[in-house]
Tab-separated table of C-alpha atoms in Angstrom:
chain	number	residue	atom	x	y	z
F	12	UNK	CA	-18.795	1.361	14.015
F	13	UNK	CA	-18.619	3.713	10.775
F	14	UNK	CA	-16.645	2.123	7.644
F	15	UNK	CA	-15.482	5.009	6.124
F	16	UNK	CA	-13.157	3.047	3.289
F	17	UNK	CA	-16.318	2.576	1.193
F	18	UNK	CA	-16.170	-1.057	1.140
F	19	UNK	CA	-18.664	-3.131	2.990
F	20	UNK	CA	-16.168	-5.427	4.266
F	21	UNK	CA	-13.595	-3.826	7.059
F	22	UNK	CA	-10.483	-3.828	6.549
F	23	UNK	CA	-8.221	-6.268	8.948
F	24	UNK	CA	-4.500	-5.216	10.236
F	25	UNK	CA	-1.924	-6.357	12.283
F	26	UNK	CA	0.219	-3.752	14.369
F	27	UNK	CA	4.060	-4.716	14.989
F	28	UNK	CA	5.865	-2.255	17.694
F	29	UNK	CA	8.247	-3.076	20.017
F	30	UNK	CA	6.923	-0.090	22.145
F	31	UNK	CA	4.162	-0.685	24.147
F	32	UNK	CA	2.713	2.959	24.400
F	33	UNK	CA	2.996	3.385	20.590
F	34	UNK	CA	1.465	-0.027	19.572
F	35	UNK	CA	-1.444	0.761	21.969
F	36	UNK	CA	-1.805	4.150	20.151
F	37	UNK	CA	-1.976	2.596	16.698
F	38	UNK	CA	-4.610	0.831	17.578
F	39	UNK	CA	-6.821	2.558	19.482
F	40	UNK	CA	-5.900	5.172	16.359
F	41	UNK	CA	-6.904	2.221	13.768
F	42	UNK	CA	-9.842	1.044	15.626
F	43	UNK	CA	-11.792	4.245	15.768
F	44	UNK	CA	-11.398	4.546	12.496
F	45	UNK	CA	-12.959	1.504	11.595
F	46	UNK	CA	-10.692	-0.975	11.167
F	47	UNK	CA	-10.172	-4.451	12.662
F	48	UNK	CA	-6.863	-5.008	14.299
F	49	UNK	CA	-6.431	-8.756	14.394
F	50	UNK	CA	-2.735	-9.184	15.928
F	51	UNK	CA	-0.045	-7.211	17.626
F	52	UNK	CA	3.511	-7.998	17.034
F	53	UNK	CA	6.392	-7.041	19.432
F	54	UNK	CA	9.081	-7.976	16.997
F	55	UNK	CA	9.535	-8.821	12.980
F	56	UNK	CA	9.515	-12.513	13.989
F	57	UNK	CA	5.993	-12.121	15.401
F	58	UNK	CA	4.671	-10.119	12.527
F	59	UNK	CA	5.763	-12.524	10.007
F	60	UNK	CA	4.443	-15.627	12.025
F	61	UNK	CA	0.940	-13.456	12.782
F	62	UNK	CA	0.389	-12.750	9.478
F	63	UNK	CA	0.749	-16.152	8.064
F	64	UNK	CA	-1.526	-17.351	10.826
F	65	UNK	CA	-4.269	-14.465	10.679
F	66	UNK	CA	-3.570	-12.938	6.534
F	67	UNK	CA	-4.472	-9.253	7.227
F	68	UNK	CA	-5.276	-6.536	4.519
F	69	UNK	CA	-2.794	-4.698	6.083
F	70	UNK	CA	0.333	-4.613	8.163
F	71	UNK	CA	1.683	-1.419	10.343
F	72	UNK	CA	5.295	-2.375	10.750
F	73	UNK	CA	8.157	-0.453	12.480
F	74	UNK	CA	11.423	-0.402	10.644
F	75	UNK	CA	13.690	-0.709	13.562
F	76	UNK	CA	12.327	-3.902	16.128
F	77	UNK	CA	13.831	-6.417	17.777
F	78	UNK	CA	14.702	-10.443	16.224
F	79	UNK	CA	14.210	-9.170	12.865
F	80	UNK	CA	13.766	-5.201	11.655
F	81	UNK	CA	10.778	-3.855	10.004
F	82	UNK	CA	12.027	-4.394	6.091
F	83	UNK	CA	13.188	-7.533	6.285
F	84	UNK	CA	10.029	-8.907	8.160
F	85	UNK	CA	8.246	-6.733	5.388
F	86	UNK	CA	10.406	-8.530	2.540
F	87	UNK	CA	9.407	-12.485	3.954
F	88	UNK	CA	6.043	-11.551	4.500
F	89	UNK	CA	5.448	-9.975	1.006
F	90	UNK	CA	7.487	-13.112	-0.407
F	91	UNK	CA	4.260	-15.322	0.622
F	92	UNK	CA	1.432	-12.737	0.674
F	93	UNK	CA	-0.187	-10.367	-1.220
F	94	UNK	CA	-1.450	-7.505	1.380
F	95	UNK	CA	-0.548	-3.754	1.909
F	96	UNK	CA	2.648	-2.623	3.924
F	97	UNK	CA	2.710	0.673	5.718
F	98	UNK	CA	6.173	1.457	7.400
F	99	UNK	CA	6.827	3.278	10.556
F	100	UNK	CA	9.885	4.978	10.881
F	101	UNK	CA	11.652	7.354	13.752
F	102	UNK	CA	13.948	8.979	11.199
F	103	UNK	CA	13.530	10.482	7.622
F	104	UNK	CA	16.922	8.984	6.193
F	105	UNK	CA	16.223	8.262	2.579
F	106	UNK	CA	18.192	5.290	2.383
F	107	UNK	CA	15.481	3.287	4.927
F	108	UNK	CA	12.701	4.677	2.736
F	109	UNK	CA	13.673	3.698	-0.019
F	110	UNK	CA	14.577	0.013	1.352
F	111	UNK	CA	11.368	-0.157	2.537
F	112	UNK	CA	9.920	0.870	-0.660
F	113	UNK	CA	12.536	-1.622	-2.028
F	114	UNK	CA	10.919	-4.169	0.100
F	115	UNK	CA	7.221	-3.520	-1.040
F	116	UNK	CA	6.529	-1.156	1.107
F	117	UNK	CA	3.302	0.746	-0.433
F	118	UNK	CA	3.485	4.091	2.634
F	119	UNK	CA	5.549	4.965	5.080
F	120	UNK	CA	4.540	7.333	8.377
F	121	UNK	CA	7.006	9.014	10.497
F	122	UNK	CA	7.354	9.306	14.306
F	123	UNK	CA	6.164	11.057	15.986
F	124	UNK	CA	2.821	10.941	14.279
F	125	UNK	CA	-0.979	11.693	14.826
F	126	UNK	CA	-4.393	9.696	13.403
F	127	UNK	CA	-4.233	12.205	10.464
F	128	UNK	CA	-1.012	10.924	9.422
F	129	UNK	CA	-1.618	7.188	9.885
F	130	UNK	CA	-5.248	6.931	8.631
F	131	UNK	CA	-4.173	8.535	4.960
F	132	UNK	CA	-0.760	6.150	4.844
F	133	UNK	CA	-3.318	3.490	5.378
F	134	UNK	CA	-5.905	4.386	2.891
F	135	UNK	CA	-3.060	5.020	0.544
F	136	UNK	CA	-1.450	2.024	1.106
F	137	UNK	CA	-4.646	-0.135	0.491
F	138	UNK	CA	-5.472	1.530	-2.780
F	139	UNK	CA	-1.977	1.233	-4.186
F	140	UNK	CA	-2.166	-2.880	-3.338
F	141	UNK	CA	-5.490	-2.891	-4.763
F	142	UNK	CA	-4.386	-1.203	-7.853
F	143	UNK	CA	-0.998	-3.835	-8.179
F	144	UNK	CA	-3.788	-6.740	-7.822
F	145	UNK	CA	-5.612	-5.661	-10.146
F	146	UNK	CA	-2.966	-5.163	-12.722
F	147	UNK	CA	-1.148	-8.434	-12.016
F	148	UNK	CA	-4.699	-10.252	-12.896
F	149	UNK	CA	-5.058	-8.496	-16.349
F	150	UNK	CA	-0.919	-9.061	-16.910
F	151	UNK	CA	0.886	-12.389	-16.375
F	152	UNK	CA	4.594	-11.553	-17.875
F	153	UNK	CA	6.274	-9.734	-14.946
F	154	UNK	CA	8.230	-7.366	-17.291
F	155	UNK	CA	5.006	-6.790	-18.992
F	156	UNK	CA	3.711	-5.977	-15.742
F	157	UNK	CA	6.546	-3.911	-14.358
F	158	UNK	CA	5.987	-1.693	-17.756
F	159	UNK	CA	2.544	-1.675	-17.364
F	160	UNK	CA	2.959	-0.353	-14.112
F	161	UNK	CA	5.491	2.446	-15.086
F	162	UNK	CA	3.060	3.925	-17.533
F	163	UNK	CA	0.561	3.501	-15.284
F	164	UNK	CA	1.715	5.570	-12.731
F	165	UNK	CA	3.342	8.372	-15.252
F	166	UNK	CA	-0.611	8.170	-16.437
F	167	UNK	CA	-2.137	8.841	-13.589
F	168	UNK	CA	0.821	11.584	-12.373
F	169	UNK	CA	-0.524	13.263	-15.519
F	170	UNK	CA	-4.467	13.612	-14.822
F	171	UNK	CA	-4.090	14.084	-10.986
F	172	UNK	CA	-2.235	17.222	-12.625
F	173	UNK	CA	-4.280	17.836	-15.601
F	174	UNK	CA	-7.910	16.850	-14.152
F	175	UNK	CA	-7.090	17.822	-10.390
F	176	UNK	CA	-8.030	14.208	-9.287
F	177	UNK	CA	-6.746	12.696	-6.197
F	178	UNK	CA	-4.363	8.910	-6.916
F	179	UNK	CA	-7.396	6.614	-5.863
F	180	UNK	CA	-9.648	8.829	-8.330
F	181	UNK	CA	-6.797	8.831	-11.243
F	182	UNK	CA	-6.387	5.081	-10.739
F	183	UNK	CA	-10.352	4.056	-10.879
F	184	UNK	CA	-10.497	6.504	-14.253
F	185	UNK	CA	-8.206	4.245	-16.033
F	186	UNK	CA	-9.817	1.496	-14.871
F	187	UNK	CA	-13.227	2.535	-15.963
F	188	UNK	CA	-12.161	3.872	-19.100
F	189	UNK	CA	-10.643	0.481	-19.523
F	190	UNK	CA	-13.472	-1.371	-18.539
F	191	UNK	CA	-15.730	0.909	-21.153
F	192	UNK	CA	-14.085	1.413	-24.135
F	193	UNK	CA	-12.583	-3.063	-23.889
F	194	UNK	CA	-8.830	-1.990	-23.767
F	195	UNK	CA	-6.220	-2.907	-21.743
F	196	UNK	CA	-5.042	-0.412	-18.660
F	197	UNK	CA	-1.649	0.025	-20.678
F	198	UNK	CA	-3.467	1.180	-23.586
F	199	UNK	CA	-5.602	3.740	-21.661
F	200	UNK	CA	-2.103	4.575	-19.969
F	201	UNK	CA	-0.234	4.848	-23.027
F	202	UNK	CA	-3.455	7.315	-24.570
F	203	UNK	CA	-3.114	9.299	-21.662
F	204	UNK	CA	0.890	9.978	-21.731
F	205	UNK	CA	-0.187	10.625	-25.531
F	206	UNK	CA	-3.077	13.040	-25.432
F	207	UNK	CA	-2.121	14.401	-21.784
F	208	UNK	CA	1.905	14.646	-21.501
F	209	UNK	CA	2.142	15.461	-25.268
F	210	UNK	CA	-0.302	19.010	-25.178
C-alpha cells in the first residue's frame, strides 16, 4: 500500500456517519489512499469515546448525527486532543461552517462528494494541525500564539500569491527560513507582510 502523504508513518483516522452506505464509502475512499482507518462511529457519542480510546491523526465527522451532532462531538474531542478535524456536511449554510470552524474544525467536505474531494480536505486538514503544533511548541502565551497565527496566515496568503506556492509549500518556507536565518516564525511572518504586502 502506497503512502502518498510523504511521511513514513500512515496516517490513522476514525470515520463517524450515521449512514451506513456513506461511512462504508469513506473508507474504502480513505483506505485506498493509504490511510489507516482505526474506528467507525455511528454517532458523536461514539466518535468522542473512539477517539479517546484509539487517538487518531484524524477524524471524518458528520455535522448532523445522532446522540450528539458533528460540532459538538468535534468541540469535546478537540478539548482533550490535539488531532485534525475534517467536517462533513449535507448543506453549504455558512452558519454550520463557520461553527465547525468555530469548533476547530481545520476542512470541511460537502455531500455529495467524490475521493477527489475528501482526499485534499484530508491532506489539508493534516497540514494545517501540523502547522498549529508546531507553532504552539515555539509559542506558550495563547494571545501570543493567536497573533502569531494571524500573521502567519496573512504571510503565507501573501507568497502563495506572490511566489505561486501551494499552503503546505508557503507554510514549510516560513518554517525553513525560520529554521535558517535563527528567527522566530512571527518574525519571518512579520518580514514577509513587510517586504511582500508592502511592494
Amino acid at each position: 500500500m502506497s503512502n502518498e502523504s510523504g511521511s513514513s508513518r500512515t496516517r490513522t483516522v476514525i470515520v463517524a456517519e450515521d449512514e451506513t452506505l456513506i461511512r462504508l464509502d469513506i473508507v474504502e475512499i480513505l483506505t485506498e489512499a493509504g490511510y489507516e482507518v482505526v474506528a467507525e462511529a455511528a454517532d458523536g457519542e461514539e466518535a468522542v469515546r473512539l477517539v479517546d480510546e484509539h487517538q487518531p491523526d484524524l477524524v471524518v465527522m458528520d455535522v448532523k448525527m445522532p446522540v450528539l451532532d458533528g460540532i459538538t462531538a468535534a468541540e469535546r474531542i478537540l478539548d482533550k486532543h490535539s488531532l485534525a478535524v475534517v467536517m462533513l456536511t449535507a448543506f453549504s449554510q455558512t452558519e454550520l461552517v463557520e461553527r465547525a470552524s468555530a469548533a476547530g474544525a481545520m476542512a470541511y467536505v460537502v455531500k455529495p462528494f467524490t475521493a477527489a474531494d475528501l482526499i485534499p480536505a484530508l491532506e489539508i486538514a493534516a497540514s494545517r494541525h501540523e502547522e498549529i503544533r508546531s507553532l504552539e511548541s515555539e509559542i506558550s502565551d495563547l494571545q501570543e500564539r493567536f497573533e502569531t497565527r494571524k500573521r502567519v496566515d496573512r504571510a503565507k496568503g501573501l507568497l502563495m500569491e506572490k511566489m505561486g506556492l501551494s499552503e503546505p509549500e508557503s507554510f514549510r518556507w516560513l518554517q525553513k527560513t525560520s529554521m535558517n536565518r535563527r528567527l522566530t516564525m512571527r518574525e519571518v511572518a512579520d518580514a514577509v507582510i513587510e517586504q511582500v504586502g508592502g511592494s
